[in-house]
mmCIF file of C-alpha atoms in Angstrom:
data_model
loop_
_atom_site.group_PDB
_atom_site.id
_atom_site.type_symbol
_atom_site.label_atom_id
_atom_site.label_comp_id
_atom_site.label_asym_id
_atom_site.label_seq_id
_atom_site.Cartn_x
_atom_site.Cartn_y
_atom_site.Cartn_z
ATOM 1 C CA MET Q 1 -43.963 65.335 16.858
ATOM 2 C CA GLY Q 2 -43.429 63.866 20.707
ATOM 3 C CA ASP Q 3 -43.880 60.502 19.996
ATOM 4 C CA VAL Q 4 -41.649 60.833 16.796
ATOM 5 C CA GLN Q 5 -38.674 62.466 18.556
ATOM 6 C CA HIS Q 6 -39.199 59.606 21.371
ATOM 7 C CA GLU Q 7 -38.753 56.782 18.236
ATOM 8 C CA CYS Q 8 -35.958 58.503 16.624
ATOM 9 C CA GLN Q 9 -34.077 58.280 20.406
ATOM 10 C CA TYR Q 10 -35.117 54.675 20.859
ATOM 11 C CA ASP Q 11 -33.864 53.488 17.231
ATOM 12 C CA ALA Q 12 -30.944 55.755 17.805
ATOM 13 C CA ARG Q 13 -30.176 53.599 21.049
ATOM 14 C CA HIS Q 14 -31.064 50.681 19.496
ATOM 15 C CA ASP Q 15 -28.579 50.935 16.981
ATOM 16 C CA VAL Q 16 -26.083 51.722 19.401
ATOM 17 C CA THR Q 17 -26.575 48.639 21.173
ATOM 18 C CA MET Q 18 -26.953 46.830 17.881
ATOM 19 C CA ALA Q 19 -23.556 47.867 16.998
ATOM 20 C CA ALA Q 20 -21.969 47.342 20.544
ATOM 21 C CA THR Q 21 -23.020 43.507 20.993
ATOM 22 C CA ALA Q 22 -21.626 43.154 16.863
ATOM 23 C CA GLY Q 23 -18.423 44.432 18.087
ATOM 24 C CA ALA Q 24 -18.239 42.808 21.303
ATOM 25 C CA ARG Q 25 -18.647 39.273 19.037
ATOM 26 C CA ARG Q 26 -16.003 40.061 16.684
ATOM 27 C CA PRO Q 27 -13.037 39.244 18.951
ATOM 28 C CA PHE Q 28 -14.935 36.523 19.417
ATOM 29 C CA TRP Q 29 -15.109 34.963 15.935
ATOM 30 C CA ARG Q 30 -11.910 36.395 15.662
ATOM 31 C CA THR Q 31 -10.428 34.178 18.046
ATOM 32 C CA LEU Q 32 -12.553 31.553 17.204
ATOM 33 C CA PHE Q 33 -11.331 31.393 13.477
ATOM 34 C CA SER Q 34 -8.091 32.186 14.494
ATOM 35 C CA LEU Q 35 -7.524 28.994 16.977
ATOM 36 C CA LEU Q 36 -9.313 26.886 13.771
ATOM 37 C CA GLY Q 37 -6.699 28.317 11.766
ATOM 38 C CA LEU Q 38 -4.269 27.248 14.268
ATOM 39 C CA LEU Q 39 -4.797 24.063 14.485
ATOM 40 C CA ALA Q 40 -5.434 23.507 10.557
ATOM 41 C CA PHE Q 41 -2.460 24.604 9.806
ATOM 42 C CA ALA Q 42 -0.231 22.561 12.462
ATOM 43 C CA ALA Q 43 -2.633 19.449 11.686
ATOM 44 C CA PHE Q 44 -1.199 20.201 7.960
ATOM 45 C CA ILE Q 45 2.003 20.966 8.805
ATOM 46 C CA ALA Q 46 2.111 17.234 10.988
ATOM 47 C CA LEU Q 47 0.464 15.306 7.709
ATOM 48 C CA GLY Q 48 3.287 16.416 5.625
ATOM 49 C CA ASN Q 49 6.089 15.896 7.816
ATOM 50 C CA TRP Q 50 4.677 12.063 8.292
ATOM 51 C CA GLN Q 51 4.692 11.882 4.001
ATOM 52 C CA LEU Q 52 8.453 13.125 4.463
ATOM 53 C CA GLU Q 53 9.083 10.639 7.458
ATOM 54 C CA ARG Q 54 7.472 7.483 4.866
ATOM 55 C CA ARG Q 55 9.069 8.706 2.131
ATOM 56 C CA ALA Q 56 12.457 7.963 4.025
ATOM 57 C CA TRP Q 57 11.393 4.623 5.086
ATOM 58 C CA LYS Q 58 9.906 3.548 1.447
ATOM 59 C CA LEU Q 59 12.933 4.721 -0.247
ATOM 60 C CA ASP Q 60 15.326 2.709 2.274
ATOM 61 C CA LEU Q 61 12.801 -0.389 1.703
ATOM 62 C CA ILE Q 62 13.169 0.144 -2.088
ATOM 63 C CA GLU Q 63 17.128 0.327 -1.702
ATOM 64 C CA ARG Q 64 17.368 -2.939 0.733
ATOM 65 C CA VAL Q 65 14.680 -4.738 -1.769
ATOM 66 C CA ASN Q 66 17.243 -3.631 -4.539
ATOM 67 C CA ALA Q 67 20.315 -5.377 -2.594
ATOM 68 C CA ARG Q 68 18.252 -8.697 -2.141
ATOM 69 C CA VAL Q 69 17.360 -9.447 -5.376
ATOM 70 C CA ASN Q 70 20.803 -9.355 -6.333
ATOM 71 C CA GLU Q 71 22.724 -10.812 -3.770
ATOM 72 C CA PRO Q 72 23.859 -13.935 -4.276
ATOM 73 C CA ALA Q 73 21.146 -16.404 -2.918
ATOM 74 C CA VAL Q 74 21.400 -18.042 0.533
ATOM 75 C CA ALA Q 75 18.963 -21.212 1.765
ATOM 76 C CA ALA Q 76 15.227 -20.968 2.380
ATOM 77 C CA PRO Q 77 14.330 -20.183 5.440
ATOM 78 C CA SER Q 78 13.105 -23.471 8.096
ATOM 79 C CA PRO Q 79 10.447 -24.128 9.598
ATOM 80 C CA ALA Q 80 11.416 -22.484 13.179
ATOM 81 C CA GLU Q 81 11.669 -19.334 10.870
ATOM 82 C CA TRP Q 82 8.031 -18.617 9.671
ATOM 83 C CA PRO Q 83 7.154 -16.303 12.290
ATOM 84 C CA ASP Q 84 9.535 -14.061 11.755
ATOM 85 C CA LEU Q 85 9.315 -13.594 7.703
ATOM 86 C CA SER Q 86 7.732 -9.716 6.975
ATOM 87 C CA ARG Q 87 7.565 -7.545 4.004
ATOM 88 C CA ASP Q 88 10.352 -5.330 5.274
ATOM 89 C CA THR Q 89 13.393 -7.645 5.778
ATOM 90 C CA SER Q 90 11.966 -11.158 4.272
ATOM 91 C CA GLU Q 91 10.310 -10.581 0.386
ATOM 92 C CA TYR Q 92 12.649 -10.699 -2.716
ATOM 93 C CA ARG Q 93 15.037 -11.892 -0.662
ATOM 94 C CA HIS Q 94 17.434 -14.527 -3.114
ATOM 95 C CA ILE Q 95 17.077 -18.125 -2.077
ATOM 96 C CA SER Q 96 17.899 -21.020 -3.269
ATOM 97 C CA LEU Q 97 16.481 -24.736 -2.094
ATOM 98 C CA GLU Q 98 16.685 -28.539 -2.872
ATOM 99 C CA GLY Q 99 13.400 -30.507 -3.005
ATOM 100 C CA GLN Q 100 11.537 -33.020 -5.281
ATOM 101 C CA PHE Q 101 8.174 -31.668 -7.483
ATOM 102 C CA LEU Q 102 5.127 -33.097 -6.805
ATOM 103 C CA PRO Q 103 3.284 -33.822 -10.245
ATOM 104 C CA GLN Q 104 -0.304 -32.629 -11.267
ATOM 105 C CA LEU Q 105 -0.698 -30.793 -8.775
ATOM 106 C CA ASP Q 106 -0.093 -27.304 -10.326
ATOM 107 C CA THR Q 107 -2.423 -24.301 -9.516
ATOM 108 C CA LEU Q 108 -2.657 -21.513 -11.989
ATOM 109 C CA VAL Q 109 -2.878 -18.267 -11.424
ATOM 110 C CA VAL Q 110 -4.382 -15.894 -13.381
ATOM 111 C CA ALA Q 111 -1.429 -12.973 -14.785
ATOM 112 C CA VAL Q 112 -0.728 -10.349 -17.253
ATOM 113 C CA SER Q 113 3.455 -10.407 -17.724
ATOM 114 C CA GLU Q 114 5.589 -8.499 -20.287
ATOM 115 C CA GLN Q 115 4.505 -11.602 -22.497
ATOM 116 C CA GLY Q 116 0.755 -10.398 -22.197
ATOM 117 C CA SER Q 117 -2.114 -12.126 -20.448
ATOM 118 C CA GLY Q 118 -2.157 -16.023 -19.320
ATOM 119 C CA TYR Q 119 -1.132 -17.635 -16.022
ATOM 120 C CA TRP Q 120 1.302 -18.085 -13.217
ATOM 121 C CA VAL Q 121 2.708 -21.683 -12.618
ATOM 122 C CA LEU Q 122 2.481 -23.012 -9.079
ATOM 123 C CA THR Q 123 3.931 -25.753 -8.174
ATOM 124 C CA PRO Q 124 4.112 -27.411 -4.864
ATOM 125 C CA LEU Q 125 8.389 -28.832 -4.090
ATOM 126 C CA GLN Q 126 9.167 -30.695 -0.717
ATOM 127 C CA THR Q 127 12.041 -30.803 0.977
ATOM 128 C CA ARG Q 128 13.923 -32.471 3.515
ATOM 129 C CA ALA Q 129 14.611 -28.839 5.460
ATOM 130 C CA HIS Q 130 12.330 -26.518 4.296
ATOM 131 C CA GLY Q 131 9.025 -28.356 4.243
ATOM 132 C CA THR Q 132 6.711 -28.055 1.487
ATOM 133 C CA VAL Q 133 6.835 -24.542 -0.644
ATOM 134 C CA LEU Q 134 5.308 -23.613 -3.705
ATOM 135 C CA ILE Q 135 7.241 -22.751 -6.727
ATOM 136 C CA ASN Q 136 5.664 -20.203 -9.132
ATOM 137 C CA ARG Q 137 7.539 -21.823 -11.704
ATOM 138 C CA GLY Q 138 6.495 -19.037 -14.458
ATOM 139 C CA PHE Q 139 4.176 -17.560 -16.431
ATOM 140 C CA VAL Q 140 2.373 -19.200 -19.266
ATOM 141 C CA GLY Q 141 -0.221 -17.717 -22.177
ATOM 142 C CA GLN Q 142 -3.550 -18.197 -22.723
ATOM 143 C CA GLY Q 143 -4.354 -22.245 -24.082
ATOM 144 C CA VAL Q 144 -0.802 -22.915 -23.508
ATOM 145 C CA THR Q 145 -0.189 -26.129 -21.119
ATOM 146 C CA PRO Q 146 2.794 -26.198 -18.286
ATOM 147 C CA ALA Q 147 5.556 -28.178 -19.186
ATOM 148 C CA ALA Q 148 5.725 -31.280 -16.869
ATOM 149 C CA VAL Q 149 7.956 -30.777 -13.831
ATOM 150 C CA PRO Q 150 11.169 -32.946 -14.070
ATOM 151 C CA GLU Q 151 11.635 -35.987 -11.870
ATOM 152 C CA GLY Q 152 13.630 -36.390 -8.993
ATOM 153 C CA THR Q 153 15.757 -33.967 -6.829
ATOM 154 C CA VAL Q 154 16.413 -30.421 -7.918
ATOM 155 C CA ARG Q 155 17.857 -27.148 -7.043
ATOM 156 C CA ILE Q 156 15.434 -23.717 -7.207
ATOM 157 C CA SER Q 157 16.394 -20.504 -6.563
ATOM 158 C CA GLY Q 158 14.337 -17.736 -7.065
ATOM 159 C CA LEU Q 159 13.002 -13.990 -5.161
ATOM 160 C CA LEU Q 160 11.364 -15.010 -1.889
ATOM 161 C CA ARG Q 161 7.604 -13.836 -1.862
ATOM 162 C CA LEU Q 162 4.909 -13.451 1.089
ATOM 163 C CA SER Q 163 0.796 -14.852 0.451
ATOM 164 C CA GLU Q 164 -0.802 -12.480 -1.614
ATOM 165 C CA PRO Q 165 -4.671 -11.361 -0.443
ATOM 166 C CA ASP Q 166 -7.597 -12.696 -1.903
ATOM 167 C CA GLY Q 167 -9.054 -10.646 -4.419
ATOM 168 C CA GLY Q 168 -6.146 -9.914 -7.211
ATOM 169 C CA PHE Q 169 -7.232 -8.181 -10.004
ATOM 170 C CA LEU Q 170 -10.657 -7.187 -7.818
ATOM 171 C CA ARG Q 171 -11.708 -10.810 -8.310
ATOM 172 C CA SER Q 172 -11.912 -13.588 -4.972
ATOM 173 C CA ASN Q 173 -11.092 -17.271 -5.915
ATOM 174 C CA ALA Q 174 -12.924 -19.351 -6.441
ATOM 175 C CA PRO Q 175 -10.911 -22.817 -5.085
ATOM 176 C CA GLU Q 176 -14.271 -25.133 -5.864
ATOM 177 C CA THR Q 177 -13.599 -24.270 -9.923
ATOM 178 C CA GLU Q 178 -10.349 -24.120 -9.939
ATOM 179 C CA ARG Q 179 -10.089 -20.510 -10.578
ATOM 180 C CA TRP Q 180 -7.530 -18.051 -9.186
ATOM 181 C CA TYR Q 181 -6.781 -14.492 -8.819
ATOM 182 C CA SER Q 182 -3.969 -14.255 -6.634
ATOM 183 C CA ARG Q 183 -1.521 -16.664 -5.012
ATOM 184 C CA ASP Q 184 -2.938 -17.075 -1.060
ATOM 185 C CA VAL Q 185 -1.099 -19.648 0.092
ATOM 186 C CA ASP Q 186 -3.375 -20.628 2.966
ATOM 187 C CA ALA Q 187 -5.724 -20.717 0.074
ATOM 188 C CA ILE Q 188 -3.977 -23.220 -2.059
ATOM 189 C CA ALA Q 189 -2.690 -25.367 0.648
ATOM 190 C CA ASN Q 190 -6.289 -26.016 1.734
ATOM 191 C CA SER Q 191 -7.434 -26.843 -1.957
ATOM 192 C CA LEU Q 192 -4.386 -29.217 -2.538
ATOM 193 C CA GLU Q 193 -4.682 -30.776 0.916
ATOM 194 C CA LEU Q 194 -1.410 -30.041 2.259
ATOM 195 C CA GLU Q 195 0.765 -27.542 4.747
ATOM 196 C CA LEU Q 196 2.888 -25.084 3.332
ATOM 197 C CA ALA Q 197 5.470 -22.844 4.051
ATOM 198 C CA PRO Q 198 3.475 -19.521 4.301
ATOM 199 C CA TYR Q 199 5.683 -18.065 1.662
ATOM 200 C CA PHE Q 200 6.439 -19.074 -2.076
ATOM 201 C CA VAL Q 201 9.273 -18.477 -4.540
ATOM 202 C CA ASP Q 202 9.653 -16.838 -7.804
ATOM 203 C CA ALA Q 203 11.665 -19.356 -10.229
ATOM 204 C CA ASP Q 204 14.625 -17.790 -11.488
ATOM 205 C CA ALA Q 205 14.725 -18.085 -15.505
ATOM 206 C CA GLY Q 206 15.960 -21.529 -16.277
ATOM 207 C CA SER Q 207 15.472 -23.245 -13.292
ATOM 208 C CA PRO Q 208 14.585 -26.954 -13.204
ATOM 209 C CA GLY Q 209 10.495 -27.321 -13.935
ATOM 210 C CA SER Q 210 10.850 -22.899 -16.120
ATOM 211 C CA PRO Q 211 12.269 -24.141 -19.446
ATOM 212 C CA GLY Q 212 11.294 -21.257 -20.632
ATOM 213 C CA GLY Q 213 10.140 -21.436 -24.618
ATOM 214 C CA ALA Q 214 6.236 -21.955 -24.517
ATOM 215 C CA GLY Q 215 6.513 -21.847 -20.317
ATOM 216 C CA PRO Q 216 6.705 -21.791 -17.950
ATOM 217 C CA VAL Q 217 8.698 -18.959 -18.253
ATOM 218 C CA GLY Q 218 10.549 -18.206 -14.602
ATOM 219 C CA GLY Q 219 12.553 -14.781 -14.278
ATOM 220 C CA LEU Q 220 9.699 -12.720 -14.862
ATOM 221 C CA THR Q 221 9.141 -10.982 -11.365
ATOM 222 C CA VAL Q 222 9.006 -7.054 -11.444
ATOM 223 C CA VAL Q 223 10.012 -4.983 -8.358
ATOM 224 C CA GLN Q 224 7.683 -2.129 -8.071
ATOM 225 C CA PHE Q 225 6.933 0.189 -5.032
ATOM 226 C CA TYR Q 226 4.458 3.122 -5.468
ATOM 227 C CA ASN Q 227 6.359 5.977 -3.876
ATOM 228 C CA SER Q 228 4.127 9.347 -4.031
ATOM 229 C CA HIS Q 229 4.770 10.706 -1.107
ATOM 230 C CA LEU Q 230 6.687 13.758 -1.437
ATOM 231 C CA VAL Q 231 3.591 14.579 -3.630
ATOM 232 C CA TYR Q 232 0.857 14.316 -0.504
ATOM 233 C CA ALA Q 233 3.543 15.325 1.339
ATOM 234 C CA LEU Q 234 3.583 19.131 -0.746
ATOM 235 C CA THR Q 235 -0.302 18.115 -1.296
ATOM 236 C CA TRP Q 236 0.234 19.299 2.874
ATOM 237 C CA TYR Q 237 2.200 22.276 2.822
ATOM 238 C CA THR Q 238 0.564 23.747 -0.059
ATOM 239 C CA LEU Q 239 -2.646 23.465 2.234
ATOM 240 C CA ALA Q 240 -0.690 24.761 5.393
ATOM 241 C CA ALA Q 241 0.096 27.388 3.217
ATOM 242 C CA MET Q 242 -3.672 28.100 2.013
ATOM 243 C CA VAL Q 243 -4.518 28.613 5.723
ATOM 244 C CA VAL Q 244 -1.571 31.189 6.024
ATOM 245 C CA VAL Q 245 -2.786 33.017 3.249
ATOM 246 C CA ALA Q 246 -5.980 32.966 4.223
ATOM 247 C CA GLY Q 247 -5.889 34.107 7.130
ATOM 248 C CA ILE Q 248 -3.466 37.210 6.828
ATOM 249 C CA ILE Q 249 -6.789 38.118 3.903
ATOM 250 C CA LEU Q 250 -9.423 37.527 6.876
ATOM 251 C CA THR Q 251 -7.262 40.015 9.662
ATOM 252 C CA ARG Q 252 -6.711 42.697 6.613
ATOM 253 C CA GLU Q 253 -10.591 42.375 5.963
ATOM 254 C CA SER Q 254 -11.231 42.713 10.013
ATOM 255 C CA ARG Q 255 -9.454 45.555 10.312
ATOM 256 C CA ARG Q 256 -10.408 46.931 7.393
ATOM 257 C CA GLN Q 257 -13.968 46.991 8.516
ATOM 258 C CA SER Q 258 -12.785 48.270 12.376
#
């Protein structure tokens, strides 16, 4: 009987000790989860704010680009200006330049336009003041032979475009077999063994060398920017709100168990 009583007293003391230990642990875990929740909340809010800043930047860029596209053409950048060209300040600028096409040096780049699938026709134009510049004379359909370039000096106007990285259409260019999937100016320059300006020009419709009809058809540039920053911002803010709701639920549950 004494042994049983001793064991009951031991169990009671053990339970009290375990309860006290568990009670001591609760504030630690509660504090840890609170800190993690605050960090997550702050991070999600910061990411949401960053996306709103990116959205403001993107909207400003779109406005500036639309203004450039519709402005009268200005002189093409000189070689001294080439290092300063950037997508933010230069791309889609409406420019003009004068020179002579280099015949029989067309580069056909796989393209999809409003006219279907086919190719962009890129031909170098040699100028006096602006170097040798690739001119995207426009689009031709599958199986269509591009019209020959005009002889003599011509004036071209169009939109300045910076070189596209290799890997367009998820495929890499293959210069050795003359298969091109992106308008990579450096790679095309190496293939043609020419020194080219670090940009190309999307010729306006009706420009010399872009007669329309069967092609090349100029003026098909699509100015489009991917702008989902507001959706991303709302996603981050929603996650921040979920952290707050989870914190409220856990706090209530903890108080109920106390």
